[in-house]
């Protein structure tokens, strides 16, 4: 009985060892890493891929997934650092890894570093470089430069190129509001500058208030002369609000442009993520 029990114990110990070894085999670890990446467990995935890269340092797919895990877990700096360590010659990065490294640089908003990398990259096609440079110019709010880059695209039917062209068309200076014009309009007719920037409510309030103060000041001066303090009080309040209205109109135009540009940049980001 004791001998049989001993045999059972030895058998189960051996079986457990075999199962454990199989569980932590390279192929199973690779599948586990893929599962973690797909299920959004990016930080754990990065640790798993670090181990896999250590086991197979020549496997570029493992390196790519490691960098992706770092980017998706919002550890951009670490992702960039590991790219430099794993690929001493960044100009020779494989296409997919070059795109992943580009995303890391864009997340860091290292526009200059990104442009230098694309310039030296040997495995990024010309059209991809055009699209990536256009992306940076859009996020720098330099739509003129973005148009210049996009004009060099060879495949005019490219999904991202077509959507960027639409965004740049709507970001044209003619679609923006002029802060100088808004200020001049409110100087002539209080509130009209804000109405020009589609801030109708504030524009109407400004017009009524400035007009009301001016009327009260005029009425008091007309009835009681220029020595009447109420006329000066109403006039002073009206003048202060009038000057504030001019400044507010300029600021309103700038805010209008900023909101419009931010909306276009958000749209560009959406298309970029769908494409890449």
PDB file of N, CA and C in Angstrom, residues 31-94:
ATOM      1  N   UNK A  31       1.485  33.417 -26.681  1.00  0.00           N
ATOM      2  CA  UNK A  31       0.021  33.513 -26.770  1.00  0.00           C
ATOM      3  C   UNK A  31      -0.548  34.338 -25.619  1.00  0.00           C
ATOM      4  N   UNK A  32       0.046  34.170 -24.446  1.00  0.00           N
ATOM      5  CA  UNK A  32      -0.409  34.922 -23.271  1.00  0.00           C
ATOM      6  C   UNK A  32      -0.144  36.416 -23.470  1.00  0.00           C
ATOM      7  N   UNK A  33       1.014  36.758 -24.023  1.00  0.00           N
ATOM      8  CA  UNK A  33       1.336  38.153 -24.301  1.00  0.00           C
ATOM      9  C   UNK A  33       0.357  38.768 -25.291  1.00  0.00           C
ATOM     10  N   UNK A  34       0.011  38.004 -26.329  1.00  0.00           N
ATOM     11  CA  UNK A  34      -0.952  38.482 -27.330  1.00  0.00           C
ATOM     12  C   UNK A  34      -2.320  38.702 -26.696  1.00  0.00           C
ATOM     13  N   UNK A  35      -2.691  37.780 -25.799  1.00  0.00           N
ATOM     14  CA  UNK A  35      -3.980  37.914 -25.097  1.00  0.00           C
ATOM     15  C   UNK A  35      -3.995  39.178 -24.241  1.00  0.00           C
ATOM     16  N   UNK A  36      -2.912  39.408 -23.507  1.00  0.00           N
ATOM     17  CA  UNK A  36      -2.836  40.591 -22.648  1.00  0.00           C
ATOM     18  C   UNK A  36      -2.932  41.875 -23.465  1.00  0.00           C
ATOM     19  N   UNK A  37      -2.290  41.883 -24.625  1.00  0.00           N
ATOM     20  CA  UNK A  37      -2.306  43.066 -25.490  1.00  0.00           C
ATOM     21  C   UNK A  37      -3.700  43.322 -26.045  1.00  0.00           C
ATOM     22  N   UNK A  38      -4.363  42.264 -26.488  1.00  0.00           N
ATOM     23  CA  UNK A  38      -5.703  42.398 -27.066  1.00  0.00           C
ATOM     24  C   UNK A  38      -6.752  42.747 -26.015  1.00  0.00           C
ATOM     25  N   UNK A  39      -6.540  42.303 -24.777  1.00  0.00           N
ATOM     26  CA  UNK A  39      -7.523  42.547 -23.717  1.00  0.00           C
ATOM     27  C   UNK A  39      -7.287  43.855 -22.968  1.00  0.00           C
ATOM     28  N   UNK A  40      -6.287  44.615 -23.411  1.00  0.00           N
ATOM     29  CA  UNK A  40      -6.058  45.934 -22.815  1.00  0.00           C
ATOM     30  C   UNK A  40      -5.238  45.939 -21.549  1.00  0.00           C
ATOM     31  N   UNK A  41      -4.607  44.827 -21.214  1.00  0.00           N
ATOM     32  CA  UNK A  41      -3.758  44.756 -20.021  1.00  0.00           C
ATOM     33  C   UNK A  41      -2.315  45.078 -20.427  1.00  0.00           C
ATOM     34  N   UNK A  42      -2.126  46.336 -20.817  1.00  0.00           N
ATOM     35  CA  UNK A  42      -0.896  46.738 -21.483  1.00  0.00           C
ATOM     36  C   UNK A  42       0.345  46.701 -20.585  1.00  0.00           C
ATOM     37  N   UNK A  43       0.196  47.083 -19.343  1.00  0.00           N
ATOM     38  CA  UNK A  43       1.367  47.102 -18.464  1.00  0.00           C
ATOM     39  C   UNK A  43       1.877  45.684 -18.201  1.00  0.00           C
ATOM     40  N   UNK A  44       0.961  44.763 -17.953  1.00  0.00           N
ATOM     41  CA  UNK A  44       1.349  43.361 -17.738  1.00  0.00           C
ATOM     42  C   UNK A  44       1.918  42.799 -19.038  1.00  0.00           C
ATOM     43  N   UNK A  45       1.312  43.186 -20.159  1.00  0.00           N
ATOM     44  CA  UNK A  45       1.785  42.723 -21.471  1.00  0.00           C
ATOM     45  C   UNK A  45       3.230  43.152 -21.707  1.00  0.00           C
ATOM     46  N   UNK A  46       3.565  44.370 -21.295  1.00  0.00           N
ATOM     47  CA  UNK A  46       4.934  44.858 -21.508  1.00  0.00           C
ATOM     48  C   UNK A  46       5.937  44.008 -20.736  1.00  0.00           C
ATOM     49  N   UNK A  47       5.566  43.585 -19.531  1.00  0.00           N
ATOM     50  CA  UNK A  47       6.463  42.739 -18.741  1.00  0.00           C
ATOM     51  C   UNK A  47       6.635  41.369 -19.402  1.00  0.00           C
ATOM     52  N   UNK A  48       5.531  40.837 -19.938  1.00  0.00           N
ATOM     53  CA  UNK A  48       5.591  39.538 -20.602  1.00  0.00           C
ATOM     54  C   UNK A  48       6.449  39.617 -21.865  1.00  0.00           C
ATOM     55  N   UNK A  49       6.292  40.705 -22.613  1.00  0.00           N
ATOM     56  CA  UNK A  49       7.069  40.842 -23.846  1.00  0.00           C
ATOM     57  C   UNK A  49       8.545  41.144 -23.570  1.00  0.00           C
ATOM     58  N   UNK A  50       8.832  41.788 -22.457  1.00  0.00           N
ATOM     59  CA  UNK A  50      10.235  41.983 -22.084  1.00  0.00           C
ATOM     60  C   UNK A  50      10.910  40.617 -21.895  1.00  0.00           C
ATOM     61  N   UNK A  51      10.194  39.691 -21.262  1.00  0.00           N
ATOM     62  CA  UNK A  51      10.731  38.351 -21.039  1.00  0.00           C
ATOM     63  C   UNK A  51      10.891  37.611 -22.373  1.00  0.00           C
ATOM     64  N   UNK A  52       9.900  37.755 -23.254  1.00  0.00           N
ATOM     65  CA  UNK A  52       9.953  37.084 -24.549  1.00  0.00           C
ATOM     66  C   UNK A  52      11.080  37.629 -25.427  1.00  0.00           C
ATOM     67  N   UNK A  53      11.266  38.954 -25.391  1.00  0.00           N
ATOM     68  CA  UNK A  53      12.351  39.570 -26.162  1.00  0.00           C
ATOM     69  C   UNK A  53      13.707  39.105 -25.642  1.00  0.00           C
ATOM     70  N   UNK A  54      13.793  38.922 -24.340  1.00  0.00           N
ATOM     71  CA  UNK A  54      15.035  38.420 -23.732  1.00  0.00           C
ATOM     72  C   UNK A  54      15.328  37.007 -24.234  1.00  0.00           C
ATOM     73  N   UNK A  55      14.267  36.204 -24.368  1.00  0.00           N
ATOM     74  CA  UNK A  55      14.438  34.826 -24.822  1.00  0.00           C
ATOM     75  C   UNK A  55      14.760  34.745 -26.311  1.00  0.00           C
ATOM     76  N   UNK A  56      14.133  35.660 -27.103  1.00  0.00           N
ATOM     77  CA  UNK A  56      14.376  35.661 -28.558  1.00  0.00           C
ATOM     78  C   UNK A  56      14.657  37.093 -29.024  1.00  0.00           C
ATOM     79  N   UNK A  57      15.852  37.584 -28.776  1.00  0.00           N
ATOM     80  CA  UNK A  57      16.193  38.991 -29.078  1.00  0.00           C
ATOM     81  C   UNK A  57      16.187  39.333 -30.568  1.00  0.00           C
ATOM     82  N   UNK A  58      16.161  38.331 -31.456  1.00  0.00           N
ATOM     83  CA  UNK A  58      16.178  38.621 -32.898  1.00  0.00           C
ATOM     84  C   UNK A  58      14.784  38.705 -33.501  1.00  0.00           C
ATOM     85  N   UNK A  59      13.750  38.469 -32.700  1.00  0.00           N
ATOM     86  CA  UNK A  59      12.372  38.452 -33.202  1.00  0.00           C
ATOM     87  C   UNK A  59      11.800  39.873 -33.213  1.00  0.00           C
ATOM     88  N   UNK A  60      11.683  40.477 -34.398  1.00  0.00           N
ATOM     89  CA  UNK A  60      11.204  41.863 -34.518  1.00  0.00           C
ATOM     90  C   UNK A  60       9.735  42.012 -34.153  1.00  0.00           C
ATOM     91  N   UNK A  61       8.944  40.953 -34.338  1.00  0.00           N
ATOM     92  CA  UNK A  61       7.519  41.015 -33.991  1.00  0.00           C
ATOM     93  C   UNK A  61       7.338  41.168 -32.485  1.00  0.00           C
ATOM     94  N   UNK A  62       8.155  40.477 -31.720  1.00  0.00           N
ATOM     95  CA  UNK A  62       8.100  40.593 -30.257  1.00  0.00           C
ATOM     96  C   UNK A  62       8.490  42.008 -29.819  1.00  0.00           C
ATOM     97  N   UNK A  63       9.498  42.550 -30.460  1.00  0.00           N
ATOM     98  CA  UNK A  63       9.935  43.917 -30.142  1.00  0.00           C
ATOM     99  C   UNK A  63       8.835  44.924 -30.469  1.00  0.00           C
ATOM    100  N   UNK A  64       8.179  44.714 -31.620  1.00  0.00           N
ATOM    101  CA  UNK A  64       7.085  45.595 -32.026  1.00  0.00           C
ATOM    102  C   UNK A  64       5.969  45.588 -30.989  1.00  0.00           C
ATOM    103  N   UNK A  65       5.574  44.402 -30.530  1.00  0.00           N
ATOM    104  CA  UNK A  65       4.502  44.298 -29.539  1.00  0.00           C
ATOM    105  C   UNK A  65       4.921  44.882 -28.200  1.00  0.00           C
ATOM    106  N   UNK A  66       6.193  44.779 -27.871  1.00  0.00           N
ATOM    107  CA  UNK A  66       6.694  45.387 -26.634  1.00  0.00           C
ATOM    108  C   UNK A  66       6.545  46.901 -26.692  1.00  0.00           C
ATOM    109  N   UNK A  67       6.960  47.501 -27.794  1.00  0.00           N
ATOM    110  CA  UNK A  67       6.852  48.958 -27.949  1.00  0.00           C
ATOM    111  C   UNK A  67       5.393  49.405 -27.963  1.00  0.00           C
ATOM    112  N   UNK A  68       4.549  48.598 -28.594  1.00  0.00           N
ATOM    113  CA  UNK A  68       3.115  48.909 -28.625  1.00  0.00           C
ATOM    114  C   UNK A  68       2.533  48.880 -27.216  1.00  0.00           C
ATOM    115  N   UNK A  69       2.951  47.898 -26.418  1.00  0.00           N
ATOM    116  CA  UNK A  69       2.461  47.790 -25.032  1.00  0.00           C
ATOM    117  C   UNK A  69       2.871  49.005 -24.217  1.00  0.00           C
ATOM    118  N   UNK A  70       4.096  49.484 -24.433  1.00  0.00           N
ATOM    119  CA  UNK A  70       4.561  50.676 -23.716  1.00  0.00           C
ATOM    120  C   UNK A  70       3.760  51.911 -24.140  1.00  0.00           C
ATOM    121  N   UNK A  71       3.503  52.034 -25.436  1.00  0.00           N
ATOM    122  CA  UNK A  71       2.744  53.203 -25.919  1.00  0.00           C
ATOM    123  C   UNK A  71       1.314  53.190 -25.391  1.00  0.00           C
ATOM    124  N   UNK A  72       0.666  52.039 -25.470  1.00  0.00           N
ATOM    125  CA  UNK A  72      -0.734  51.945 -25.049  1.00  0.00           C
ATOM    126  C   UNK A  72      -0.900  52.034 -23.534  1.00  0.00           C
ATOM    127  N   UNK A  73       0.167  51.784 -22.794  1.00  0.00           N
ATOM    128  CA  UNK A  73       0.107  51.937 -21.334  1.00  0.00           C
ATOM    129  C   UNK A  73       0.570  53.332 -20.914  1.00  0.00           C
ATOM    130  N   UNK A  74       0.700  54.233 -21.907  1.00  0.00           N
ATOM    131  CA  UNK A  74       1.068  55.638 -21.681  1.00  0.00           C
ATOM    132  C   UNK A  74       2.450  55.792 -21.047  1.00  0.00           C
ATOM    133  N   UNK A  75       3.351  54.883 -21.364  1.00  0.00           N
ATOM    134  CA  UNK A  75       4.746  55.008 -20.919  1.00  0.00           C
ATOM    135  C   UNK A  75       5.605  55.301 -22.152  1.00  0.00           C
ATOM    136  N   UNK A  76       5.323  56.470 -22.707  1.00  0.00           N
ATOM    137  CA  UNK A  76       5.941  56.889 -23.965  1.00  0.00           C
ATOM    138  C   UNK A  76       7.453  56.973 -23.868  1.00  0.00           C
ATOM    139  N   UNK A  77       7.958  57.616 -22.813  1.00  0.00           N
ATOM    140  CA  UNK A  77       9.405  57.789 -22.671  1.00  0.00           C
ATOM    141  C   UNK A  77      10.128  56.444 -22.610  1.00  0.00           C
ATOM    142  N   UNK A  78       9.535  55.500 -21.887  1.00  0.00           N
ATOM    143  CA  UNK A  78      10.142  54.180 -21.775  1.00  0.00           C
ATOM    144  C   UNK A  78      10.111  53.460 -23.122  1.00  0.00           C
ATOM    145  N   UNK A  79       9.021  53.642 -23.868  1.00  0.00           N
ATOM    146  CA  UNK A  79       8.912  53.038 -25.191  1.00  0.00           C
ATOM    147  C   UNK A  79       9.991  53.567 -26.132  1.00  0.00           C
ATOM    148  N   UNK A  80      10.221  54.889 -26.085  1.00  0.00           N
ATOM    149  CA  UNK A  80      11.262  55.501 -26.927  1.00  0.00           C
ATOM    150  C   UNK A  80      12.648  54.998 -26.509  1.00  0.00           C
ATOM    151  N   UNK A  81      12.867  54.927 -25.199  1.00  0.00           N
ATOM    152  CA  UNK A  81      14.159  54.451 -24.677  1.00  0.00           C
ATOM    153  C   UNK A  81      14.443  53.019 -25.121  1.00  0.00           C
ATOM    154  N   UNK A  82      13.427  52.152 -25.047  1.00  0.00           N
ATOM    155  CA  UNK A  82      13.613  50.755 -25.436  1.00  0.00           C
ATOM    156  C   UNK A  82      13.827  50.622 -26.946  1.00  0.00           C
ATOM    157  N   UNK A  83      13.187  51.510 -27.727  1.00  0.00           N
ATOM    158  CA  UNK A  83      13.409  51.490 -29.177  1.00  0.00           C
ATOM    159  C   UNK A  83      14.879  51.761 -29.487  1.00  0.00           C
ATOM    160  N   UNK A  84      15.429  52.763 -28.820  1.00  0.00           N
ATOM    161  CA  UNK A  84      16.825  53.128 -29.053  1.00  0.00           C
ATOM    162  C   UNK A  84      17.774  52.009 -28.623  1.00  0.00           C
ATOM    163  N   UNK A  85      17.369  51.284 -27.562  1.00  0.00           N
ATOM    164  CA  UNK A  85      18.201  50.182 -27.077  1.00  0.00           C
ATOM    165  C   UNK A  85      18.122  48.963 -27.988  1.00  0.00           C
ATOM    166  N   UNK A  86      16.919  48.653 -28.441  1.00  0.00           N
ATOM    167  CA  UNK A  86      16.707  47.447 -29.254  1.00  0.00           C
ATOM    168  C   UNK A  86      17.136  47.637 -30.705  1.00  0.00           C
ATOM    169  N   UNK A  87      17.074  48.903 -31.176  1.00  0.00           N
ATOM    170  CA  UNK A  87      17.418  49.192 -32.577  1.00  0.00           C
ATOM    171  C   UNK A  87      18.416  50.356 -32.612  1.00  0.00           C
ATOM    172  N   UNK A  88      19.697  50.063 -32.436  1.00  0.00           N
ATOM    173  CA  UNK A  88      20.715  51.133 -32.433  1.00  0.00           C
ATOM    174  C   UNK A  88      20.684  51.997 -33.699  1.00  0.00           C
ATOM    175  N   UNK A  89      20.349  51.389 -34.849  1.00  0.00           N
ATOM    176  CA  UNK A  89      20.247  52.139 -36.102  1.00  0.00           C
ATOM    177  C   UNK A  89      18.770  52.361 -36.413  1.00  0.00           C
ATOM    178  N   UNK A  90      18.220  53.496 -35.961  1.00  0.00           N
ATOM    179  CA  UNK A  90      16.787  53.741 -36.147  1.00  0.00           C
ATOM    180  C   UNK A  90      16.413  53.905 -37.624  1.00  0.00           C
ATOM    181  N   UNK A  91      17.366  54.293 -38.446  1.00  0.00           N
ATOM    182  CA  UNK A  91      17.056  54.488 -39.868  1.00  0.00           C
ATOM    183  C   UNK A  91      16.708  53.164 -40.552  1.00  0.00           C
ATOM    184  N   UNK A  92      17.119  52.049 -39.934  1.00  0.00           N
ATOM    185  CA  UNK A  92      16.861  50.732 -40.526  1.00  0.00           C
ATOM    186  C   UNK A  92      15.680  50.016 -39.878  1.00  0.00           C
ATOM    187  N   UNK A  93      14.893  50.727 -39.091  1.00  0.00           N
ATOM    188  CA  UNK A  93      13.732  50.099 -38.450  1.00  0.00           C
ATOM    189  C   UNK A  93      12.793  49.495 -39.494  1.00  0.00           C
ATOM    190  N   UNK A  94      12.306  48.265 -39.269  1.00  0.00           N
ATOM    191  CA  UNK A  94      11.312  47.680 -40.188  1.00  0.00           C
ATOM    192  C   UNK A  94      10.078  48.576 -40.266  1.00  0.00           C
TER     193      UNK A  94
END
